[in-house]
Amino acid sequence: MLTMRQANRRYLNRFIPSMTCYAVFLVGSNMVEAAYEPTGAPLTALAILPALPIIAVIWAMGMAIVEQPDEYVRAKLIHAMLIATALMLSVMTVWSFLEDTGAVPHKPVHLAFPLWCAGLLVGQVWLWARDRIAGHAA
């Protein structure tokens, strides 16, 4: 069984290279698309390329839960992820209904993951504050 330090290190060893690849792939694919204006399969490949590291980050987050040795920390992570999912789905649902009426412009769907990550931050801060108020600082 991993220690909490080992589990956190594994998470960072997965997360940091994935986000580095995301930045490189995003900038690179945008540059190639602007310079060469590809079509068909090459354009599809360029469009998918930046999504692959995001999928790796989602996997890293899942593995962080699986490998977390402390049940309380694991439960807090899952709770924060549920809050993030609820916030993202709520925002996307409301936006979609507004979009159907023409009240707002079409939403860029690729922002769903950053929105979920913002919700994860909100969830973690809320849980931290709740524990501080209750005197259960972890």
PDB file of C-alpha atoms in Angstrom:
ATOM      1  CA  MET A   1       0.000   0.000   0.000  1.00  0.00           C
ATOM      2  CA  LEU A   2       1.210   3.475  -0.874  1.00  0.00           C
ATOM      3  CA  THR A   3       1.773   6.206   1.657  1.00  0.00           C
ATOM      4  CA  MET A   4      -0.065   9.489   1.161  1.00  0.00           C
ATOM      5  CA  ARG A   5       3.203  11.098   0.037  1.00  0.00           C
ATOM      6  CA  GLN A   6       3.787   8.364  -2.574  1.00  0.00           C
ATOM      7  CA  ALA A   7       0.217   8.655  -3.841  1.00  0.00           C
ATOM      8  CA  ASN A   8       0.536  12.436  -4.160  1.00  0.00           C
ATOM      9  CA  ARG A   9       3.892  12.074  -5.930  1.00  0.00           C
ATOM     10  CA  ARG A  10       2.406   9.595  -8.404  1.00  0.00           C
ATOM     11  CA  TYR A  11      -0.452  11.995  -9.091  1.00  0.00           C
ATOM     12  CA  LEU A  12       1.925  14.878  -9.768  1.00  0.00           C
ATOM     13  CA  ASN A  13       4.134  12.638 -11.932  1.00  0.00           C
ATOM     14  CA  ARG A  14       1.073  11.965 -14.088  1.00  0.00           C
ATOM     15  CA  PHE A  15      -0.522  15.409 -13.936  1.00  0.00           C
ATOM     16  CA  ILE A  16       2.444  17.683 -14.711  1.00  0.00           C
ATOM     17  CA  PRO A  17       3.652  15.884 -17.889  1.00  0.00           C
ATOM     18  CA  SER A  18       0.058  15.648 -19.109  1.00  0.00           C
ATOM     19  CA  MET A  19      -0.560  19.368 -18.687  1.00  0.00           C
ATOM     20  CA  THR A  20       2.808  20.136 -20.302  1.00  0.00           C
ATOM     21  CA  CYS A  21       1.825  17.982 -23.296  1.00  0.00           C
ATOM     22  CA  TYR A  22      -1.561  19.726 -23.395  1.00  0.00           C
ATOM     23  CA  ALA A  23       0.048  23.169 -23.674  1.00  0.00           C
ATOM     24  CA  VAL A  24       2.532  21.999 -26.326  1.00  0.00           C
ATOM     25  CA  PHE A  25      -0.114  20.109 -28.339  1.00  0.00           C
ATOM     26  CA  LEU A  26      -2.604  22.983 -28.155  1.00  0.00           C
ATOM     27  CA  VAL A  27      -0.143  25.622 -29.313  1.00  0.00           C
ATOM     28  CA  GLY A  28       1.416  23.276 -31.874  1.00  0.00           C
ATOM     29  CA  SER A  29      -1.860  22.166 -33.398  1.00  0.00           C
ATOM     30  CA  ASN A  30      -3.087  25.764 -33.629  1.00  0.00           C
ATOM     31  CA  MET A  31       0.151  26.809 -35.325  1.00  0.00           C
ATOM     32  CA  VAL A  32       0.063  23.909 -37.802  1.00  0.00           C
ATOM     33  CA  GLU A  33      -3.611  24.528 -38.550  1.00  0.00           C
ATOM     34  CA  ALA A  34      -3.013  28.236 -39.192  1.00  0.00           C
ATOM     35  CA  ALA A  35       0.092  27.650 -41.327  1.00  0.00           C
ATOM     36  CA  TYR A  36      -1.033  24.709 -43.467  1.00  0.00           C
ATOM     37  CA  GLU A  37      -4.859  24.805 -43.289  1.00  0.00           C
ATOM     38  CA  PRO A  38      -5.164  20.996 -43.357  1.00  0.00           C
ATOM     39  CA  THR A  39      -8.429  19.255 -44.170  1.00  0.00           C
ATOM     40  CA  GLY A  40      -9.886  15.787 -43.621  1.00  0.00           C
ATOM     41  CA  ALA A  41      -7.991  13.285 -41.485  1.00  0.00           C
ATOM     42  CA  PRO A  42      -5.021  15.582 -40.699  1.00  0.00           C
ATOM     43  CA  LEU A  43      -7.418  18.278 -39.449  1.00  0.00           C
ATOM     44  CA  THR A  44      -9.262  15.712 -37.350  1.00  0.00           C
ATOM     45  CA  ALA A  45      -5.975  14.476 -35.882  1.00  0.00           C
ATOM     46  CA  LEU A  46      -4.927  18.044 -35.054  1.00  0.00           C
ATOM     47  CA  ALA A  47      -8.278  18.686 -33.384  1.00  0.00           C
ATOM     48  CA  ILE A  48      -8.050  15.536 -31.251  1.00  0.00           C
ATOM     49  CA  LEU A  49      -4.375  15.946 -30.305  1.00  0.00           C
ATOM     50  CA  PRO A  50      -4.858  18.506 -27.450  1.00  0.00           C
ATOM     51  CA  ALA A  51      -7.706  16.430 -26.000  1.00  0.00           C
ATOM     52  CA  LEU A  52      -5.476  13.394 -25.404  1.00  0.00           C
ATOM     53  CA  PRO A  53      -3.485  14.950 -22.523  1.00  0.00           C
ATOM     54  CA  ILE A  54      -6.767  16.141 -20.954  1.00  0.00           C
ATOM     55  CA  ILE A  55      -7.968  12.537 -21.030  1.00  0.00           C
ATOM     56  CA  ALA A  56      -4.668  11.589 -19.351  1.00  0.00           C
ATOM     57  CA  VAL A  57      -5.350  14.188 -16.616  1.00  0.00           C
ATOM     58  CA  ILE A  58      -8.818  12.735 -16.048  1.00  0.00           C
ATOM     59  CA  TRP A  59      -7.206   9.296 -15.722  1.00  0.00           C
ATOM     60  CA  ALA A  60      -4.596  10.722 -13.299  1.00  0.00           C
ATOM     61  CA  MET A  61      -7.382  12.192 -11.160  1.00  0.00           C
ATOM     62  CA  GLY A  62      -9.160   8.849 -11.089  1.00  0.00           C
ATOM     63  CA  MET A  63      -5.956   7.045 -10.148  1.00  0.00           C
ATOM     64  CA  ALA A  64      -5.384   9.608  -7.376  1.00  0.00           C
ATOM     65  CA  ILE A  65      -8.629   8.429  -5.819  1.00  0.00           C
ATOM     66  CA  VAL A  66      -7.886   4.737  -6.349  1.00  0.00           C
ATOM     67  CA  GLU A  67      -4.362   5.000  -4.899  1.00  0.00           C
ATOM     68  CA  GLN A  68      -5.205   7.349  -2.015  1.00  0.00           C
ATOM     69  CA  PRO A  69      -4.454   5.360   1.165  1.00  0.00           C
ATOM     70  CA  ASP A  70      -6.371   7.642   3.561  1.00  0.00           C
ATOM     71  CA  GLU A  71     -10.104   6.915   3.428  1.00  0.00           C
ATOM     72  CA  TYR A  72     -11.033  10.358   4.771  1.00  0.00           C
ATOM     73  CA  VAL A  73      -8.964  12.159   2.129  1.00  0.00           C
ATOM     74  CA  ARG A  74     -10.372   9.823  -0.543  1.00  0.00           C
ATOM     75  CA  ALA A  75     -13.920  10.603   0.581  1.00  0.00           C
ATOM     76  CA  LYS A  76     -13.192  14.345   0.481  1.00  0.00           C
ATOM     77  CA  LEU A  77     -11.773  14.042  -3.052  1.00  0.00           C
ATOM     78  CA  ILE A  78     -14.851  12.166  -4.221  1.00  0.00           C
ATOM     79  CA  HIS A  79     -17.140  14.671  -2.502  1.00  0.00           C
ATOM     80  CA  ALA A  80     -15.323  17.592  -4.183  1.00  0.00           C
ATOM     81  CA  MET A  81     -15.583  15.821  -7.556  1.00  0.00           C
ATOM     82  CA  LEU A  82     -19.321  15.333  -7.048  1.00  0.00           C
ATOM     83  CA  ILE A  83     -19.681  19.045  -6.282  1.00  0.00           C
ATOM     84  CA  ALA A  84     -17.675  19.864  -9.422  1.00  0.00           C
ATOM     85  CA  THR A  85     -19.829  17.568 -11.537  1.00  0.00           C
ATOM     86  CA  ALA A  86     -23.032  19.065 -10.143  1.00  0.00           C
ATOM     87  CA  LEU A  87     -21.821  22.614 -10.792  1.00  0.00           C
ATOM     88  CA  MET A  88     -20.665  21.826 -14.332  1.00  0.00           C
ATOM     89  CA  LEU A  89     -23.872  20.006 -15.256  1.00  0.00           C
ATOM     90  CA  SER A  90     -25.979  22.801 -13.760  1.00  0.00           C
ATOM     91  CA  VAL A  91     -24.141  25.532 -15.648  1.00  0.00           C
ATOM     92  CA  MET A  92     -24.173  23.580 -18.910  1.00  0.00           C
ATOM     93  CA  THR A  93     -27.893  22.783 -18.565  1.00  0.00           C
ATOM     94  CA  VAL A  94     -28.902  26.379 -17.823  1.00  0.00           C
ATOM     95  CA  TRP A  95     -26.658  27.663 -20.616  1.00  0.00           C
ATOM     96  CA  SER A  96     -28.155  25.185 -23.085  1.00  0.00           C
ATOM     97  CA  PHE A  97     -31.705  26.289 -22.304  1.00  0.00           C
ATOM     98  CA  LEU A  98     -30.667  29.936 -22.651  1.00  0.00           C
ATOM     99  CA  GLU A  99     -28.915  29.062 -25.909  1.00  0.00           C
ATOM    100  CA  ASP A 100     -32.087  27.423 -27.236  1.00  0.00           C
ATOM    101  CA  THR A 101     -33.949  30.714 -26.777  1.00  0.00           C
ATOM    102  CA  GLY A 102     -31.181  32.721 -28.448  1.00  0.00           C
ATOM    103  CA  ALA A 103     -30.521  34.679 -25.248  1.00  0.00           C
ATOM    104  CA  VAL A 104     -26.832  33.675 -25.184  1.00  0.00           C
ATOM    105  CA  PRO A 105     -24.326  32.683 -27.886  1.00  0.00           C
ATOM    106  CA  HIS A 106     -23.347  29.077 -28.600  1.00  0.00           C
ATOM    107  CA  LYS A 107     -21.129  27.781 -25.786  1.00  0.00           C
ATOM    108  CA  PRO A 108     -17.707  26.384 -26.519  1.00  0.00           C
ATOM    109  CA  VAL A 109     -18.116  22.800 -25.300  1.00  0.00           C
ATOM    110  CA  HIS A 110     -14.372  22.286 -24.898  1.00  0.00           C
ATOM    111  CA  LEU A 111     -14.616  24.529 -21.826  1.00  0.00           C
ATOM    112  CA  ALA A 112     -16.502  21.805 -19.933  1.00  0.00           C
ATOM    113  CA  PHE A 113     -13.332  20.363 -18.366  1.00  0.00           C
ATOM    114  CA  PRO A 114     -11.937  23.736 -17.207  1.00  0.00           C
ATOM    115  CA  LEU A 115     -15.403  24.503 -15.808  1.00  0.00           C
ATOM    116  CA  TRP A 116     -15.360  21.161 -13.981  1.00  0.00           C
ATOM    117  CA  CYS A 117     -11.878  21.942 -12.595  1.00  0.00           C
ATOM    118  CA  ALA A 118     -13.145  25.320 -11.343  1.00  0.00           C
ATOM    119  CA  GLY A 119     -16.005  23.453  -9.673  1.00  0.00           C
ATOM    120  CA  LEU A 120     -13.474  21.078  -8.120  1.00  0.00           C
ATOM    121  CA  LEU A 121     -11.682  24.056  -6.611  1.00  0.00           C
ATOM    122  CA  VAL A 122     -14.986  25.440  -5.293  1.00  0.00           C
ATOM    123  CA  GLY A 123     -15.815  22.023  -3.828  1.00  0.00           C
ATOM    124  CA  GLN A 124     -12.436  21.649  -2.131  1.00  0.00           C
ATOM    125  CA  VAL A 125     -12.598  25.158  -0.667  1.00  0.00           C
ATOM    126  CA  TRP A 126     -16.152  24.574   0.542  1.00  0.00           C
ATOM    127  CA  LEU A 127     -15.205  21.249   2.184  1.00  0.00           C
ATOM    128  CA  TRP A 128     -12.102  22.801   3.744  1.00  0.00           C
ATOM    129  CA  ALA A 129     -14.159  25.702   5.143  1.00  0.00           C
ATOM    130  CA  ARG A 130     -16.821  23.298   6.409  1.00  0.00           C
ATOM    131  CA  ASP A 131     -14.186  21.229   8.216  1.00  0.00           C
ATOM    132  CA  ARG A 132     -12.511  24.329   9.660  1.00  0.00           C
ATOM    133  CA  ILE A 133     -15.798  25.605  11.036  1.00  0.00           C
ATOM    134  CA  ALA A 134     -16.573  22.176  12.506  1.00  0.00           C
ATOM    135  CA  GLY A 135     -13.043  21.930  13.974  1.00  0.00           C
ATOM    136  CA  HIS A 136     -12.015  18.926  11.815  1.00  0.00           C
ATOM    137  CA  ALA A 137      -9.079  20.503   9.974  1.00  0.00           C
ATOM    138  CA  ALA A 138      -7.298  17.779   8.004  1.00  0.00           C
TER     139      ALA A 138
END
